[in-house]
PDB file of C-alpha atoms and ligand atoms in Angstrom:
ATOM      1  CA  MET A1343       0.000   0.000   0.000  1.00 70.00           C
ATOM      2  CA  PRO A1344       1.476   3.427  -0.879  1.00 78.00           C
ATOM      3  CA  SER A1345       2.404   5.651   2.042  1.00 86.00           C
ATOM      4  CA  ASN A1346       0.199   8.644   2.825  1.00 97.00           C
ATOM      5  CA  ARG A1347       3.080  11.001   3.619  1.00 98.00           C
ATOM      6  CA  THR A1348       5.734  12.718   1.538  1.00 98.00           C
ATOM      7  CA  LEU A1349       8.412  15.377   1.880  1.00 98.00           C
ATOM      8  CA  THR A1350       8.420  18.673   0.040  1.00 98.00           C
ATOM      9  CA  ILE A1351      10.696  21.722   0.113  1.00 99.00           C
ATOM     10  CA  ILE A1352       9.677  25.214  -0.921  1.00 99.00           C
ATOM     11  CA  LYS A1353      13.001  26.217  -2.456  1.00 98.00           C
ATOM     12  CA  PRO A1354      14.935  29.481  -1.937  1.00 98.00           C
ATOM     13  CA  ASP A1355      13.636  31.129  -5.150  1.00 98.00           C
ATOM     14  CA  ALA A1356       9.987  30.757  -4.138  1.00 98.00           C
ATOM     15  CA  PHE A1357      10.507  31.319  -0.408  1.00 98.00           C
ATOM     16  CA  GLY A1358      12.627  34.446  -1.002  1.00 98.00           C
ATOM     17  CA  ALA A1359      10.003  35.849  -3.380  1.00 98.00           C
ATOM     18  CA  GLY A1360       7.306  35.523  -0.711  1.00 98.00           C
ATOM     19  CA  LYS A1361       5.447  32.722  -2.502  1.00 98.00           C
ATOM     20  CA  ALA A1362       5.403  30.215   0.391  1.00 98.00           C
ATOM     21  CA  GLY A1363       1.921  31.160   1.586  1.00 98.00           C
ATOM     22  CA  LYS A1364       0.398  30.858  -1.872  1.00 98.00           C
ATOM     23  CA  ILE A1365       2.098  27.504  -2.490  1.00 98.00           C
ATOM     24  CA  ILE A1366       0.934  26.097   0.859  1.00 98.00           C
ATOM     25  CA  ALA A1367      -2.617  27.328   0.183  1.00 98.00           C
ATOM     26  CA  HIS A1368      -2.503  25.704  -3.270  1.00 98.00           C
ATOM     27  CA  LEU A1369      -1.423  22.391  -1.753  1.00 98.00           C
ATOM     28  CA  GLU A1370      -4.011  22.536   1.052  1.00 98.00           C
ATOM     29  CA  GLN A1371      -6.723  23.248  -1.502  1.00 98.00           C
ATOM     30  CA  GLY A1372      -5.445  20.174  -3.352  1.00 98.00           C
ATOM     31  CA  GLY A1373      -6.189  18.048  -0.294  1.00 98.00           C
ATOM     32  CA  PHE A1374      -2.762  17.897   1.349  1.00 98.00           C
ATOM     33  CA  ARG A1375      -2.531  18.228   5.130  1.00 98.00           C
ATOM     34  CA  LEU A1376       0.548  19.881   6.607  1.00 98.00           C
ATOM     35  CA  VAL A1377       1.942  17.629   9.362  1.00 98.00           C
ATOM     36  CA  ALA A1378       5.432  19.132   9.857  1.00 98.00           C
ATOM     37  CA  ALA A1379       7.178  22.322   8.720  1.00 98.00           C
ATOM     38  CA  ARG A1380      10.262  24.416   9.381  1.00 98.00           C
ATOM     39  CA  VAL A1381      12.118  27.378   7.882  1.00 98.00           C
ATOM     40  CA  MET A1382      15.897  27.067   7.531  1.00 98.00           C
ATOM     41  CA  GLN A1383      18.922  27.817   5.371  1.00 98.00           C
ATOM     42  CA  LEU A1384      20.742  24.680   4.284  1.00 98.00           C
ATOM     43  CA  SER A1385      24.522  24.439   4.674  1.00 98.00           C
ATOM     44  CA  GLY A1386      26.580  23.187   1.742  1.00 98.00           C
ATOM     45  CA  ALA A1387      27.068  19.885   3.559  1.00 98.00           C
ATOM     46  CA  GLN A1388      23.326  19.467   4.147  1.00 98.00           C
ATOM     47  CA  ALA A1389      22.371  20.300   0.549  1.00 98.00           C
ATOM     48  CA  GLY A1390      25.131  18.038  -0.768  1.00 98.00           C
ATOM     49  CA  GLU A1391      23.943  15.153   1.369  1.00 98.00           C
ATOM     50  CA  PHE A1392      20.260  15.681   0.604  1.00 98.00           C
ATOM     51  CA  TYR A1393      20.941  15.635  -3.156  1.00 98.00           C
ATOM     52  CA  ALA A1394      23.778  13.047  -2.985  1.00 96.00           C
ATOM     53  CA  ILE A1395      21.864  10.906  -5.499  1.00 95.00           C
ATOM     54  CA  HIS A1396      22.626  13.582  -8.136  1.00 97.00           C
ATOM     55  CA  LYS A1397      26.369  13.772  -7.342  1.00 97.00           C
ATOM     56  CA  GLY A1398      28.310  13.610 -10.606  1.00 97.00           C
ATOM     57  CA  ARG A1399      25.477  15.073 -12.685  1.00 98.00           C
ATOM     58  CA  PRO A1400      26.414  18.303 -14.532  1.00 97.00           C
ATOM     59  CA  PHE A1401      23.897  20.366 -12.547  1.00 97.00           C
ATOM     60  CA  TYR A1402      24.917  19.096  -9.087  1.00 98.00           C
ATOM     61  CA  SER A1403      27.147  21.994  -7.959  1.00 98.00           C
ATOM     62  CA  GLU A1404      24.654  24.562  -9.305  1.00 98.00           C
ATOM     63  CA  LEU A1405      21.868  22.741  -7.457  1.00 98.00           C
ATOM     64  CA  VAL A1406      23.776  22.748  -4.141  1.00 98.00           C
ATOM     65  CA  GLU A1407      24.693  26.414  -4.588  1.00 98.00           C
ATOM     66  CA  PHE A1408      21.077  27.352  -5.331  1.00 98.00           C
ATOM     67  CA  MET A1409      19.664  25.336  -2.433  1.00 98.00           C
ATOM     68  CA  THR A1410      22.032  27.078  -0.011  1.00 98.00           C
ATOM     69  CA  SER A1411      21.418  30.574  -1.442  1.00 98.00           C
ATOM     70  CA  GLY A1412      18.588  31.479   0.949  1.00 98.00           C
ATOM     71  CA  GLU A1413      15.956  30.135   3.288  1.00 98.00           C
ATOM     72  CA  CYS A1414      13.831  27.192   2.316  1.00 99.00           C
ATOM     73  CA  MET A1415      10.845  25.467   3.863  1.00 99.00           C
ATOM     74  CA  PRO A1416      10.873  21.662   4.255  1.00 99.00           C
ATOM     75  CA  MET A1417       7.451  20.192   5.041  1.00 98.00           C
ATOM     76  CA  ILE A1418       5.853  16.785   5.461  1.00 98.00           C
ATOM     77  CA  LEU A1419       2.501  16.536   3.696  1.00 98.00           C
ATOM     78  CA  GLU A1420      -0.222  13.940   4.108  1.00 98.00           C
ATOM     79  CA  LYS A1421      -2.718  12.668   1.548  1.00 98.00           C
ATOM     80  CA  ASP A1422      -3.724   9.240   0.213  1.00 98.00           C
ATOM     81  CA  GLY A1423      -1.006   8.159  -2.238  1.00 98.00           C
ATOM     82  CA  ALA A1424       0.975  11.221  -1.180  1.00 98.00           C
ATOM     83  CA  VAL A1425       4.134  10.719  -3.290  1.00 98.00           C
ATOM     84  CA  ALA A1426       2.343  10.383  -6.634  1.00 98.00           C
ATOM     85  CA  ALA A1427      -0.295  12.971  -5.716  1.00 98.00           C
ATOM     86  CA  LEU A1428       2.310  15.598  -4.844  1.00 98.00           C
ATOM     87  CA  ARG A1429       4.404  14.957  -7.937  1.00 98.00           C
ATOM     88  CA  GLU A1430       1.283  15.461 -10.021  1.00 98.00           C
ATOM     89  CA  ALA A1431       0.406  18.649  -8.124  1.00 98.00           C
ATOM     90  CA  ILE A1432       3.860  20.224  -8.588  1.00 98.00           C
ATOM     91  CA  GLY A1433       4.287  19.335 -12.287  1.00 98.00           C
ATOM     92  CA  ALA A1434       7.356  18.619 -14.448  1.00 98.00           C
ATOM     93  CA  THR A1435      10.883  19.545 -13.286  1.00 98.00           C
ATOM     94  CA  ASP A1436      11.057  22.181 -16.039  1.00 98.00           C
ATOM     95  CA  PRO A1437       8.194  24.679 -15.572  1.00 98.00           C
ATOM     96  CA  ALA A1438       8.084  25.159 -19.352  1.00 98.00           C
ATOM     97  CA  GLU A1439       6.918  21.535 -19.571  1.00 98.00           C
ATOM     98  CA  ALA A1440       4.655  21.578 -16.500  1.00 98.00           C
ATOM     99  CA  ASP A1441       0.890  21.240 -16.890  1.00 98.00           C
ATOM    100  CA  ALA A1442      -1.336  24.270 -16.350  1.00 98.00           C
ATOM    101  CA  GLY A1443      -2.382  24.720 -12.736  1.00 98.00           C
ATOM    102  CA  THR A1444       0.653  22.937 -11.259  1.00 98.00           C
ATOM    103  CA  VAL A1445       2.857  24.632  -8.641  1.00 98.00           C
ATOM    104  CA  ARG A1446       5.843  24.838 -10.982  1.00 98.00           C
ATOM    105  CA  LYS A1447       3.790  26.232 -13.863  1.00 98.00           C
ATOM    106  CA  LEU A1448       2.402  28.898 -11.523  1.00 98.00           C
ATOM    107  CA  TYR A1449       5.456  29.753  -9.421  1.00 98.00           C
ATOM    108  CA  ALA A1450       8.732  28.402 -10.907  1.00 98.00           C
ATOM    109  CA  GLU A1451      11.225  30.283 -13.073  1.00 96.00           C
ATOM    110  CA  SER A1452      13.350  27.569 -14.681  1.00 98.00           C
ATOM    111  CA  LYS A1453      14.496  23.943 -14.417  1.00 97.00           C
ATOM    112  CA  GLY A1454      17.127  24.910 -11.842  1.00 97.00           C
ATOM    113  CA  ARG A1455      15.066  27.514  -9.955  1.00 98.00           C
ATOM    114  CA  ASN A1456      11.918  25.441  -9.904  1.00 98.00           C
ATOM    115  CA  ALA A1457      10.222  26.534  -6.657  1.00 98.00           C
ATOM    116  CA  ILE A1458       9.583  23.171  -5.035  1.00 98.00           C
ATOM    117  CA  HIS A1459      10.975  19.678  -4.433  1.00 98.00           C
ATOM    118  CA  ALA A1460       8.957  16.505  -3.913  1.00 98.00           C
ATOM    119  CA  SER A1461      10.146  13.010  -2.968  1.00 98.00           C
ATOM    120  CA  ASP A1462      10.040  10.553  -5.869  1.00 97.00           C
ATOM    121  CA  SER A1463       9.279   7.305  -3.985  1.00 97.00           C
ATOM    122  CA  ASP A1464       7.911   6.143  -0.639  1.00 97.00           C
ATOM    123  CA  GLU A1465      11.421   5.044   0.345  1.00 97.00           C
ATOM    124  CA  ASN A1466      12.884   8.476  -0.429  1.00 97.00           C
ATOM    125  CA  ALA A1467       9.924  10.212   1.241  1.00 98.00           C
ATOM    126  CA  GLU A1468      10.783   8.404   4.466  1.00 97.00           C
ATOM    127  CA  ARG A1469      14.532   9.083   4.147  1.00 97.00           C
ATOM    128  CA  GLU A1470      13.995  12.752   3.229  1.00 98.00           C
ATOM    129  CA  SER A1471      11.433  13.276   6.003  1.00 98.00           C
ATOM    130  CA  ARG A1472      13.905  11.910   8.576  1.00 98.00           C
ATOM    131  CA  PHE A1473      16.588  14.164   7.073  1.00 98.00           C
ATOM    132  CA  PHE A1474      14.665  17.230   8.282  1.00 98.00           C
ATOM    133  CA  PHE A1475      12.361  16.039  11.065  1.00 98.00           C
ATOM    134  CA  ALA A1476      12.483  13.728  14.068  1.00 98.00           C
ATOM    135  CA  GLU A1477       9.420  11.477  14.268  1.00 95.00           C
ATOM    136  CA  SER A1478       8.279  13.512  17.294  1.00 96.00           C
ATOM    137  CA  GLU A1479       8.209  16.708  15.187  1.00 97.00           C
ATOM    138  CA  ALA A1480       5.430  15.516  12.848  1.00 97.00           C
ATOM    139  CA  ILE A1481       1.757  15.347  13.819  1.00 97.00           C
ATOM    140  CA  ARG A1482       0.850  11.783  14.719  1.00 94.00           C
ATOM    141  CA  GLY A1483      -1.950   9.776  13.141  1.00 80.00           C
TER     142      GLY A1483
HETATM  143  P1  CMP B1006      14.222  18.422  -7.628  1.00 89.64           P
HETATM  144  O1  CMP B1006      12.877  17.819  -7.779  1.00 89.64           O
HETATM  145  O2  CMP B1006      14.479  19.173  -6.394  1.00 89.64           O
HETATM  146  O3  CMP B1006      15.351  17.292  -7.795  1.00 89.64           O
HETATM  147  C1  CMP B1006      16.631  17.544  -8.362  1.00 89.64           C
HETATM  148  C2  CMP B1006      16.778  18.931  -8.857  1.00 89.64           C
HETATM  149  O4  CMP B1006      17.859  19.206  -9.708  1.00 89.64           O
HETATM  150  C3  CMP B1006      15.567  19.286  -9.688  1.00 89.64           C
HETATM  151  O5  CMP B1006      14.430  19.425  -8.857  1.00 89.64           O
HETATM  152  C4  CMP B1006      16.029  20.569 -10.391  1.00 89.64           C
HETATM  153  O6  CMP B1006      15.721  21.726  -9.663  1.00 89.64           O
HETATM  154  C5  CMP B1006      17.551  20.419 -10.383  1.00 89.64           C
HETATM  155  N1  CMP B1006      18.078  20.492 -11.734  1.00 89.64           N
HETATM  156  C6  CMP B1006      18.824  21.481 -12.207  1.00 89.64           C
HETATM  157  N2  CMP B1006      19.166  21.243 -13.482  1.00 89.64           N
HETATM  158  C7  CMP B1006      18.613  20.079 -13.822  1.00 89.64           C
HETATM  159  C8  CMP B1006      18.612  19.290 -15.005  1.00 89.64           C
HETATM  160  N3  CMP B1006      19.264  19.680 -16.111  1.00 89.64           N
HETATM  161  N4  CMP B1006      17.940  18.127 -14.982  1.00 89.64           N
HETATM  162  C9  CMP B1006      17.291  17.739 -13.868  1.00 89.64           C
HETATM  163  N5  CMP B1006      17.266  18.448 -12.714  1.00 89.64           N
HETATM  164  C10 CMP B1006      17.921  19.605 -12.699  1.00 89.64           C
END
């Protein structure tokens, strides 16, 4: 059975532009429940570890630099089939290719500065949630 929780990050481009409230409202209207949230600025070590899966890709250093460039907002969201539902709600990595009405179509600038991250599997949702939050920091049940 798919998990009902996933991890998202409102990235520094969107957070710095004051779009966090609109993005959260968009997600809540889409049926997601916010069960954990924080505001923080990632260190280079944290961003490098979080995106370690992309190490060696040509965009890796740019990605780490961007993710450390300002505050971001990691959150755990809850909804039935959360991982797939959130990926659908945020749209394609490149906002130019994202469907109308998705978060990236509405709020992202480019493939690199693309407003929001979402876990791509239940396994990564669990790993990424634990990266930012202790179990006691998320609403239970
Ligand atoms: P995200 O969903 O956070 O996961 C990896 C990120 O790498 C992705 O969103 C993009 O913001 C970023 N990225 C930058 N350039 C590229 C690229 N050429 N291909 C894929 N991802 C990229």
